[in-house]
Structures are given as C-alpha cells and as structure tokens.
Short mmCIF file of C-alpha atoms and ligand atoms in Angstrom, two decimals:
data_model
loop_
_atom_site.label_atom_id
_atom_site.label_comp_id
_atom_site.label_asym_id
_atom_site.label_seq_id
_atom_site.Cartn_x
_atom_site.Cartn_y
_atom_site.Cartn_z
CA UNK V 1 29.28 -41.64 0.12
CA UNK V 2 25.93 -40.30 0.23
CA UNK V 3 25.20 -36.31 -1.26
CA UNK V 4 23.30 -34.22 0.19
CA UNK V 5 21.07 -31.46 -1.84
CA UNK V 6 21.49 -28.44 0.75
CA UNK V 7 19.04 -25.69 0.12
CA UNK V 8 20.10 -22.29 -1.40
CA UNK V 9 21.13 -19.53 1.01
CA UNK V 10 18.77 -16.27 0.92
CA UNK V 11 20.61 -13.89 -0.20
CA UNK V 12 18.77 -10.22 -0.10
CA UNK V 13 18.12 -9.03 -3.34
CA UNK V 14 19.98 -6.34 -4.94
CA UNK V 15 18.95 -3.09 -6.10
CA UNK V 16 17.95 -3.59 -9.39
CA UNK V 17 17.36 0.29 -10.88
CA UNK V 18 16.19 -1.23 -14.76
CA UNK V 19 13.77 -3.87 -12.96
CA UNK V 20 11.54 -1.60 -10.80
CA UNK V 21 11.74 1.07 -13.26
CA UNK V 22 10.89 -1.35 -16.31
CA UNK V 23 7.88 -2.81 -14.57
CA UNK V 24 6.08 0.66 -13.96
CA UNK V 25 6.08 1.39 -17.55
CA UNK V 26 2.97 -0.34 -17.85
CA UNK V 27 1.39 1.49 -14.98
CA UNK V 28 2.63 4.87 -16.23
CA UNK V 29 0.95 4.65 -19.59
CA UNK V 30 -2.12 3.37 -18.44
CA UNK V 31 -2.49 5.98 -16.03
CA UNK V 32 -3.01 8.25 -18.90
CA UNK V 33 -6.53 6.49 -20.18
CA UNK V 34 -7.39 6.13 -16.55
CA UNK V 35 -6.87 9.85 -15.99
CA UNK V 36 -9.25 10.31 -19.68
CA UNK V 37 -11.92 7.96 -17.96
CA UNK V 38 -11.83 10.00 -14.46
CA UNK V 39 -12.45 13.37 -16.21
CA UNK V 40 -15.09 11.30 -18.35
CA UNK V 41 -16.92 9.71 -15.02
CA UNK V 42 -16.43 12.99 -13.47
CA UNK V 43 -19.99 14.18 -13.63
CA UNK V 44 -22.01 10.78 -13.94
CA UNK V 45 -20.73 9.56 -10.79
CA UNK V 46 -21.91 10.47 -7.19
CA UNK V 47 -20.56 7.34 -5.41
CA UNK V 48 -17.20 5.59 -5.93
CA UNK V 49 -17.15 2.05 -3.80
CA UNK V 50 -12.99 0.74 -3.48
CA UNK V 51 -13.22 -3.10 -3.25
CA UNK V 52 -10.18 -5.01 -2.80
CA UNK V 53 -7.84 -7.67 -0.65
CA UNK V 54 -4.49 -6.68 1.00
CA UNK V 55 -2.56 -4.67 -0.68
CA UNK V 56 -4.75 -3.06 -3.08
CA UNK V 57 -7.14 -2.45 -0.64
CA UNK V 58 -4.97 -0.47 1.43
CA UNK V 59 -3.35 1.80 -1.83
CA UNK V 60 -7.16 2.09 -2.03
CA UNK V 61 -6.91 3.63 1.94
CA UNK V 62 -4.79 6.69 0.39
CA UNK V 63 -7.17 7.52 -2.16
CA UNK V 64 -9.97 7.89 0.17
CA UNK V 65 -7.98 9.78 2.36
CA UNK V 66 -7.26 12.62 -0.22
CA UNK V 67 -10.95 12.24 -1.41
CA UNK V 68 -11.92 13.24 1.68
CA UNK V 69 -9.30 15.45 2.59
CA UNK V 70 -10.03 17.86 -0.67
CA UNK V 71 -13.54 17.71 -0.21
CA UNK V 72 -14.02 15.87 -3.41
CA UNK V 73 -18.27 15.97 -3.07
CA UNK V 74 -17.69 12.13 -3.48
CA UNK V 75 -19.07 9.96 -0.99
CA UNK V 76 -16.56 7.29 -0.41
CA UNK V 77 -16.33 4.01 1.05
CA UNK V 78 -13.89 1.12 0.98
CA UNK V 79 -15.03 -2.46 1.50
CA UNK V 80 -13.32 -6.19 1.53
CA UNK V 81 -14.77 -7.77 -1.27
CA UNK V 82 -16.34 -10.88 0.54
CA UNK V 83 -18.03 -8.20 3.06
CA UNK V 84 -18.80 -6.18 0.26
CA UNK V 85 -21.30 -8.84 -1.13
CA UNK V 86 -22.82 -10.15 2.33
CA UNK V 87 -23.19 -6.24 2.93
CA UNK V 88 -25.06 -5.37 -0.53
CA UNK V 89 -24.56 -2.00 -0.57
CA UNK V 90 -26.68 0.28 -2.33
CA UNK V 91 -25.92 0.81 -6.01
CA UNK V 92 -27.08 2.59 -8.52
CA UNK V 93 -25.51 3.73 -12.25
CA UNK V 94 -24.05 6.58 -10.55
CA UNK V 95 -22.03 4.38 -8.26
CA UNK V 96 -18.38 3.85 -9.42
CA UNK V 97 -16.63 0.44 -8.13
CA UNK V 98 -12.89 0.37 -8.39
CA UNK V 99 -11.25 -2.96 -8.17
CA UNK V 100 -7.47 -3.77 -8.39
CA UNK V 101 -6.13 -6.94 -7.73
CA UNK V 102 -2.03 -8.11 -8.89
CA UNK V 103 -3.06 -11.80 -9.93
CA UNK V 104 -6.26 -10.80 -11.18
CA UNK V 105 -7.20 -13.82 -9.75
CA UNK V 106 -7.52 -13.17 -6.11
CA UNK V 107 -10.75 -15.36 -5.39
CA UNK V 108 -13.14 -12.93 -3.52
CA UNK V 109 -12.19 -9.80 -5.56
CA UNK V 110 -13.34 -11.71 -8.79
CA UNK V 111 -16.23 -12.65 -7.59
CA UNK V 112 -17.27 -9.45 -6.45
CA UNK V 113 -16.43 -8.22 -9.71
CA UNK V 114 -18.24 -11.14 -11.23
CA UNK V 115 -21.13 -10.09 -8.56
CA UNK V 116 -21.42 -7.17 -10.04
CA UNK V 117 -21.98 -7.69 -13.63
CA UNK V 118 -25.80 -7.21 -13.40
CA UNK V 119 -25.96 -4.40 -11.13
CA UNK V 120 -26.63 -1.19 -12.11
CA UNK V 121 -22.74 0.64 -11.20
CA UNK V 122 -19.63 1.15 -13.62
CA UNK V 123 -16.84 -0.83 -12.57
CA UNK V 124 -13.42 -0.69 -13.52
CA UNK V 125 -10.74 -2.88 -12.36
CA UNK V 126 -6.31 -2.58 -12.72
CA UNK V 127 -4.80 -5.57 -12.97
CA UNK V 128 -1.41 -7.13 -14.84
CA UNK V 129 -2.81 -8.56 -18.33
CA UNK V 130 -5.98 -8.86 -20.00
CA UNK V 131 -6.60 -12.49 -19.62
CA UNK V 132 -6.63 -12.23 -15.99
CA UNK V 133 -10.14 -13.35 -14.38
CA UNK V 134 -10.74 -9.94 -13.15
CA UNK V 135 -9.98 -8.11 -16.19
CA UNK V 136 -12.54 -10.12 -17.86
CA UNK V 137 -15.35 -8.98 -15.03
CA UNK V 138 -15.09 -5.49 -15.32
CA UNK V 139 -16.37 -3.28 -17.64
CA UNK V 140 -13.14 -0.75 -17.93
CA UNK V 141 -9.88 -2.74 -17.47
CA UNK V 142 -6.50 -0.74 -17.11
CA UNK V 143 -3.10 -2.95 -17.92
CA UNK V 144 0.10 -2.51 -16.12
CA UNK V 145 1.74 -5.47 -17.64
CA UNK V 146 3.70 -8.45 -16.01
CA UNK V 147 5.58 -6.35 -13.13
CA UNK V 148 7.23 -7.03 -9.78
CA UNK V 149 6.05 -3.12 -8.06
CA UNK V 150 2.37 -3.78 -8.87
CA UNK V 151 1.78 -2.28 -5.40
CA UNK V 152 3.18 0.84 -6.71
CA UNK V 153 1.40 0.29 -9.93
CA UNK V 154 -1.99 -0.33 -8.90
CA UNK V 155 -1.82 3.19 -6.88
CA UNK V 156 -0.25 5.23 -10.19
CA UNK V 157 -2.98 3.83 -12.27
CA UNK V 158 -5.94 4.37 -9.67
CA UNK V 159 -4.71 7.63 -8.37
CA UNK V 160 -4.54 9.24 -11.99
CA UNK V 161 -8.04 7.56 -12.48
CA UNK V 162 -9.30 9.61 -9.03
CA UNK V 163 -7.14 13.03 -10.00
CA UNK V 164 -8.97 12.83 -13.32
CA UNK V 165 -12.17 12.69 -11.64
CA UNK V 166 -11.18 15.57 -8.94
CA UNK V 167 -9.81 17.89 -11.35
CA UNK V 168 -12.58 17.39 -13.44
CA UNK V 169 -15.47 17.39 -10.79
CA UNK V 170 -14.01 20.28 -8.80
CA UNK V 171 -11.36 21.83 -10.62
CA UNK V 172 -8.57 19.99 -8.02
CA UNK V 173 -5.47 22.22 -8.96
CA UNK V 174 -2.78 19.38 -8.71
CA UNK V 175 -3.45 17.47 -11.51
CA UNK V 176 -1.26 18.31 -13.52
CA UNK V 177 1.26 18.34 -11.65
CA UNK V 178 0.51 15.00 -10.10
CA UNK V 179 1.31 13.60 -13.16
CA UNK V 180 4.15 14.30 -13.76
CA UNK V 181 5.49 13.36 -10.20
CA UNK V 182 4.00 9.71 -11.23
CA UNK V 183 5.97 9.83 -13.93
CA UNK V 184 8.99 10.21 -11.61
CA UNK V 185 7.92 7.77 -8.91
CA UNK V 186 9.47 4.84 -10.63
CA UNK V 187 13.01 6.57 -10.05
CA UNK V 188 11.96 7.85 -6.39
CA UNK V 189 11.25 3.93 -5.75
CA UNK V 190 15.30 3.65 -6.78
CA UNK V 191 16.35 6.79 -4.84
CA UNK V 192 14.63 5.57 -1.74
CA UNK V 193 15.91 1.92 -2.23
CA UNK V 194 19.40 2.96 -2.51
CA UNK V 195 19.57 5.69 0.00
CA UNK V 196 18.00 3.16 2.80
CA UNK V 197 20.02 0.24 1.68
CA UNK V 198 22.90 0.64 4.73
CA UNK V 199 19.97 1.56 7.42
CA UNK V 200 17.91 -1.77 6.45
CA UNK V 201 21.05 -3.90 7.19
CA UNK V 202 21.96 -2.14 10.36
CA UNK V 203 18.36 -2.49 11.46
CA UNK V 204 18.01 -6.11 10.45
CA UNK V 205 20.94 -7.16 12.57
CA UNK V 206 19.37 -4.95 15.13
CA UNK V 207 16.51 -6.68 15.46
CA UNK V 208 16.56 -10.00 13.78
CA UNK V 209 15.90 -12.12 16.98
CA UNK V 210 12.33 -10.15 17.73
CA UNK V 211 9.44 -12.09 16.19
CA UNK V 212 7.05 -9.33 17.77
CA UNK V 213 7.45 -5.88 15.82
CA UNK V 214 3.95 -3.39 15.67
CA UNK V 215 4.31 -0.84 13.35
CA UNK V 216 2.38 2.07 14.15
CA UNK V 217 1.76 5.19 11.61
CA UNK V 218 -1.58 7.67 10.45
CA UNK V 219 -3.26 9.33 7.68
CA UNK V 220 -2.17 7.89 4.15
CA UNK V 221 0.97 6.38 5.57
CA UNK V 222 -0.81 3.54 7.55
CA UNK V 223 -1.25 1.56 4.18
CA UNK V 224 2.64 1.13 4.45
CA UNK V 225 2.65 0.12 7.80
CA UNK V 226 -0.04 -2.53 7.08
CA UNK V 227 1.34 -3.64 3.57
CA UNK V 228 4.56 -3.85 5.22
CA UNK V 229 3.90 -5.06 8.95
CA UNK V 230 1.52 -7.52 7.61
CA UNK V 231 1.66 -8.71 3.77
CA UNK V 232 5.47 -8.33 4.47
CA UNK V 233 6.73 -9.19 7.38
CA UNK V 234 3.74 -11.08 8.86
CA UNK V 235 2.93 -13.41 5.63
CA UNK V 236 7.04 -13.24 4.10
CA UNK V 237 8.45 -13.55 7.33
CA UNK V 238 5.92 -15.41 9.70
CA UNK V 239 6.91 -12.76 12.54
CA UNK V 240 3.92 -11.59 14.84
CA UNK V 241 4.08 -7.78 13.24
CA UNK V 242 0.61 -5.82 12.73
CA UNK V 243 -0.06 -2.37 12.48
CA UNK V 244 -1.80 -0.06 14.19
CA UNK V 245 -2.77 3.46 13.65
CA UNK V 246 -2.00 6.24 15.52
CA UNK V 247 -4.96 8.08 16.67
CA UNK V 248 -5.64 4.32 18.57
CA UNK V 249 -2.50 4.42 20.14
CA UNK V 250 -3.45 5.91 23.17
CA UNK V 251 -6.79 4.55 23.75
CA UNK V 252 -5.13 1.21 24.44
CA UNK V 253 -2.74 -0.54 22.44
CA UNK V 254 -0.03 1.94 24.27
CA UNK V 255 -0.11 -0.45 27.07
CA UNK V 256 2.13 -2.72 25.60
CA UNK V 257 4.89 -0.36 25.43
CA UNK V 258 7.83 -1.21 27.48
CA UNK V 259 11.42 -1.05 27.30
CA UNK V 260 11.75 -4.24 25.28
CA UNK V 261 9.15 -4.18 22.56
CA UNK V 262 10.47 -2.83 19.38
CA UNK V 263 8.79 -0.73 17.37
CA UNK V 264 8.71 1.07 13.75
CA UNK V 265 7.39 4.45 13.85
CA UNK V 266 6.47 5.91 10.25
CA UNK V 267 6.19 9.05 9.53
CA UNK V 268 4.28 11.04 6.87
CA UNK V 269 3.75 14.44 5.22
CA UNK V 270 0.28 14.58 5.25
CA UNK V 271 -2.80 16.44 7.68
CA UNK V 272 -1.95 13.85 9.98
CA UNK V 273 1.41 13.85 10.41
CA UNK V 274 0.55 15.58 14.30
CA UNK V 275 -0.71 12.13 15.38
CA UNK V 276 2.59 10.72 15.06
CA UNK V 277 4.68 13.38 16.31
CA UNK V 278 2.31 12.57 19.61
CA UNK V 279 3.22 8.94 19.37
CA UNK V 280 6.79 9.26 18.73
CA UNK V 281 7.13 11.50 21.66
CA UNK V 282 5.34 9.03 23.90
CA UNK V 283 7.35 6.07 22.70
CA UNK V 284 10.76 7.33 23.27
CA UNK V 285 10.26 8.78 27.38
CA UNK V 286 9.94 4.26 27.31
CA UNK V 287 11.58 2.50 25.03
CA UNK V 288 15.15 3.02 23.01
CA UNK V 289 14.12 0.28 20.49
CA UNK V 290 12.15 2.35 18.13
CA UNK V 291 12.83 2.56 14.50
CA UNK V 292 11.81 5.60 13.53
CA UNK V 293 11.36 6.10 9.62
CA UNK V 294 10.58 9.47 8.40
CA UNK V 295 9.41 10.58 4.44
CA UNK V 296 10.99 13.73 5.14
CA UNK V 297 14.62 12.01 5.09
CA UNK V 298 13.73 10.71 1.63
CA UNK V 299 14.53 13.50 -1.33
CA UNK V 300 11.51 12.35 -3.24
CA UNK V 301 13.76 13.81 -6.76
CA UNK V 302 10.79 15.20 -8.97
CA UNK V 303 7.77 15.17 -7.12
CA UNK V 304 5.99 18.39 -7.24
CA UNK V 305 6.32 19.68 -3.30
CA UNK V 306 2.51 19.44 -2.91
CA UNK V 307 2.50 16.32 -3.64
CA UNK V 308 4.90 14.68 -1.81
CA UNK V 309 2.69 13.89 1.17
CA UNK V 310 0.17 11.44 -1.08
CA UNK V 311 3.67 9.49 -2.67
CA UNK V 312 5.47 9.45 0.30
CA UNK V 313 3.61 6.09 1.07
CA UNK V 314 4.98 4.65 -1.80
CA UNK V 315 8.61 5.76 -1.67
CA UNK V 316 8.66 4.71 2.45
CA UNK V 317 7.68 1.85 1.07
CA UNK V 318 10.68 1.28 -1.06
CA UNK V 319 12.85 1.76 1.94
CA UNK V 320 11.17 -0.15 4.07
CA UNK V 321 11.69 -2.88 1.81
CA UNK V 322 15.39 -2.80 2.24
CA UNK V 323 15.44 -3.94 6.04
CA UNK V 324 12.74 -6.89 4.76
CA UNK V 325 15.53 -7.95 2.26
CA UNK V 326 17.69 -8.20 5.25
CA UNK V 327 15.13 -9.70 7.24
CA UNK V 328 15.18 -12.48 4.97
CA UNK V 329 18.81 -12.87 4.41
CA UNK V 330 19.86 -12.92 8.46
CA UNK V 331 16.20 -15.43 8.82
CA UNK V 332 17.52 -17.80 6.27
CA UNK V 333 13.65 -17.45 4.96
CA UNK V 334 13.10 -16.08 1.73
CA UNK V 335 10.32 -13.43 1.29
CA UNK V 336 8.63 -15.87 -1.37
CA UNK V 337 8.04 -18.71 1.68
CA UNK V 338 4.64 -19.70 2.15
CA UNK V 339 3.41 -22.69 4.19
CA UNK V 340 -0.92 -22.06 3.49
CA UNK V 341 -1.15 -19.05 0.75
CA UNK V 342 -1.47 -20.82 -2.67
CA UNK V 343 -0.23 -23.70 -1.59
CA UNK V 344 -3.36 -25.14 0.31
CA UNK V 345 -7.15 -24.68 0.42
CA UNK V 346 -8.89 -21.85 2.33
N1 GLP E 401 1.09 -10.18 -0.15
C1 GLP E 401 -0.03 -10.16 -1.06
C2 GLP E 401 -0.97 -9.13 -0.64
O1 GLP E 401 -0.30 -7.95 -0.55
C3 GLP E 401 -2.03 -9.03 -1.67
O2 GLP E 401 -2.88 -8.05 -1.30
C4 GLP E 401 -2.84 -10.24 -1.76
C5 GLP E 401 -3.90 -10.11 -2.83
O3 GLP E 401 -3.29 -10.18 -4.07
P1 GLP E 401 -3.81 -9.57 -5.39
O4 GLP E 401 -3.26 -8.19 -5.50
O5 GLP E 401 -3.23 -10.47 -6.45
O6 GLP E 401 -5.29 -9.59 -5.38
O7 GLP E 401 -1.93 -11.28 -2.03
C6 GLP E 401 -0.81 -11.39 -1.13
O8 GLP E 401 -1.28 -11.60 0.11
#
C-alpha cells in the first residue's frame, strides 16, 4: 500500500479582528513622527518625488491626488523607481523623495534609494523594520513593524507625513481631524471585512469560472482597482484582470463590453466620483454581469465625514478582499501561489 501526501485544501481565511488591528499599531504610531517631520519639511520643500513598485506606488496615486486636488503649491510627481533613475529627474535639496516599500527589499526601490544617497534631496522611506535594505538608504525611516495590512500601513504613515506638510504649508483644515480617522481605520478595515464577507462568497461562486475580469474605477479609488485587479487577482490568482480608469473608458477600452464580460465597477467619494456614475450607466444598458462595489455602502464608523472620500480606498479594499478569499477557496489556489515572483530570477 503506497500513501499518498495530498496537498492542503485552501480554505479562505477568516476574519481575524485582533490580526489586522494588531498589525496597524505600528503604522499608527509612526504616523505621529511622520506627521512632526511633514510640518518640519513644510517650508524647505518645493518638490516631493513618490518612488515606488506596486502597491506602494499606487497608495502613493492617492496622495498625489489630494495634493493636487487642495492645491497644495507642491509640484508632484510619481515615478517607478527603475524609470525614475534612467529618467534623472531634476533634484535639488528642496526636493522631497518618498519611498515605501513592505519587504524593504524590493530590488529597484532600494536602489533608487541607494541612487540617491549623493544627491542633493531629503528622502524618507516606510518600511516594516529597521534592518530592512531600504531603511538603511534613506535618510528618515518610519517603522510599522512586522504586519500583514502594510498596504494600509504604508498609506497611514505617508498620508500623516503629507497632512503634516499641507496643514503646515497651507493651513489644510483637516488635519486634525484626519488623524484621528487613521486612528480608526484599523477597525473600518474589520467593519468593511465583516460587512462584505456574505457578498464576496456570493460573488465568487458567481464568477469563479471567468479568468477575464477588468476592473474599472477613477480618482483615488483606481489604486484599489489596480492593487486588487492586478497584485491580487492577476499575481494571487493568475486570472487575466487589469484595471482601467474611468475617464479612458470611453475612448476605447469600452469596446470590449458585451453581454458576457464581467466586470467590477468601484465606486468612490471623491471629485471624481461623476466619471463612474458615467461608466456605470454605460455598462449596465449591456451587460448584467457587473459587480458594482460602492464606498458609500460601507459605514466607514469614525472617520470624520470629510474625510471619508481619501480612506474609502482603503476600506473598499478590505471588502474587496473578501471575494479574493473566496476566489482562492472555490480556485483551489491559495493567494500566497507564485510560479516566477521570488521564486526565480528576473
Ligand atoms: N503583491 C505585491 C505588490 O503589491 C507589491 O507592490 C510588490 C512590491 O513589494 P514591496 O512593497 O515589498 O516593495 O510586491 C508584490 O508584488
């Protein structure tokens, strides 16, 4: 009799409220120096440069948005860091680089900060611990600490580090009150979780067959459908599922569209929020296989009204995680799968 070593079923994992909470303690302290430092930089800075892969690059997407949206007087750009040093983009000591990277190893974002260190800028870089590569390279380092929501970290640390510099710049009314609502993000992350637990099931069995899913959303809230579509679903899940933002939607991509193609709609609470009302209006005269996720179904408990539309990113994605869980589950292919990412050279 032979035995045979059968490999573990995926199971989707629970809702664990002391988990994501515990691992954005880190975040939440250190957005408190980063908020000092912003007021500090305030006035020596004229230029802030956001270089980062993935995920952190596209937290870094919201802050530029509401730097531009409140007229900060910042002039703002966001790069890749391996374009950022073929590009060599004008620096000077009033130039501000922000960095952010999970690992802290991510190749190209260590060598841009490493790039840096004989340039005239400031840089300052969030990452997990301090003996990370890249908080080594930079010359202000902020900690969140071994966690499992360092997307959600990397944005409370950077966007207390940006309201810091706003409120102190310009007198930006909301900071204040934007911290607190970080403070109460962790439990929002729960809320949102729990609340879209029962719709990420019924939408997994929905659609678990389709390997082609576009996500399509605006404004602040297409960082979620890129973190989501594609660190998610296209690198967890191998499915062919990119994002794409609304104000392109009808100047091509909308061609695809037919009664077949399923797509996630997201919705936000920001300035742009129009472009997707436009989009969502389009979609369903064609199609009946839209999901169609919307912040404003999410209570958001203690976030300061004004502020929900720059966390809503962050709590959508919390739900949105729900139907990946199920993904995985119904797949039979957990979301920690990779067949090339740190597991071969590239
Ligand atoms: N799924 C993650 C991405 O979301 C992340 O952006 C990237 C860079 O990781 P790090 O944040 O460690 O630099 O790694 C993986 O691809």
């Amino acid at each position: 009799m032979t035995s045979e070593t059968r490999p573990a079923p995926v199971v989707a994992a629970p809702i664990d409220r002391e988990t994501i909470v515990g691992s954005l303690q880190g975040a939440l302290s250190a957005k408190n120096d980063a908020a000092r430092l912003g007021q500090q930089l305030a006035g020596q800075i004229d230029r802030i440069y956001f270089v980062s892969c993935g995920a952190p690059n596209r937290v870094m997407l919201t802050l530029e948005y509401w730097l531009d949206h409140y007229h900060s007087g910042y002039q703002v750009k966001r790069y890749f860091p391996a374009e950022f040093m073929t590009l060599e983009p004008e620096l000077d000591e009033r130039t501000l680089v922000v960095l952010g990277s999970k690992s802290g190893t991510t190749a190209e974002t260590v060598e841009a900060a490493r790039y840096l260190q004989d340039k005239p800028c400031v840089t300052v870089g969030v990452t997990t611990t301090a003996d990370r590569p890249l908080a080594q390279a930079v010359q202000h380092v902020f900690l969140m600490g071994e966690t499992e929501q360092a997307h959600t970290g990397i944005f409370i640390v950077l966007q207390a580090l940006i309201g810091g510099m706003m409120h102190a710049r310009s007198g930006w009314p909301l900071f204040e009150s934007l911290m607190r609502s970080l403070d109460a993000l962790p439990e929002v992350l729960v809320e949102s979780a729990l609340l879209s637990d029962a719709r990420g099931k019924e939408d997994a069995l929905k659609y678990q067959n389709d390997r082609i899913l576009y996500h399509i959303a605006s404004g602040p809230m297409f960082a979620t459908a890129y973190v989501f579509g594609v660190c998610m679903l296209m690198e967890m899940q191998w499915m062919h599922s990119t994002a794409l933002e609304a104000a392109e939607w009808f100047h091509g991509p909308f061609e695809i569209l037919d009664a077949e193609l399923p797509l996630m709609l997201l919705l936000g609470e920001d300035p742009s929020r129009p472009l997707m009302d436009r989009v969502v209006n389009f979609c369903r005269k064609y199609s009946d296989r839209l999901m169609i996720y919307d912040s404003r179904d999410l209570p958001m408990t203690g976030i300061d009204p004004e502020l929900r539309p720059m966390l809503a990113p962050f709590a959508m994605q919390a739900a949105l995680n729900r139907f990946a869980e199920h993904l995985a589950e119904l797949h039979g292919h957990s979301l920690d799968t990779r067949r090339y990412m740190w597991v071969t050279e590239y």
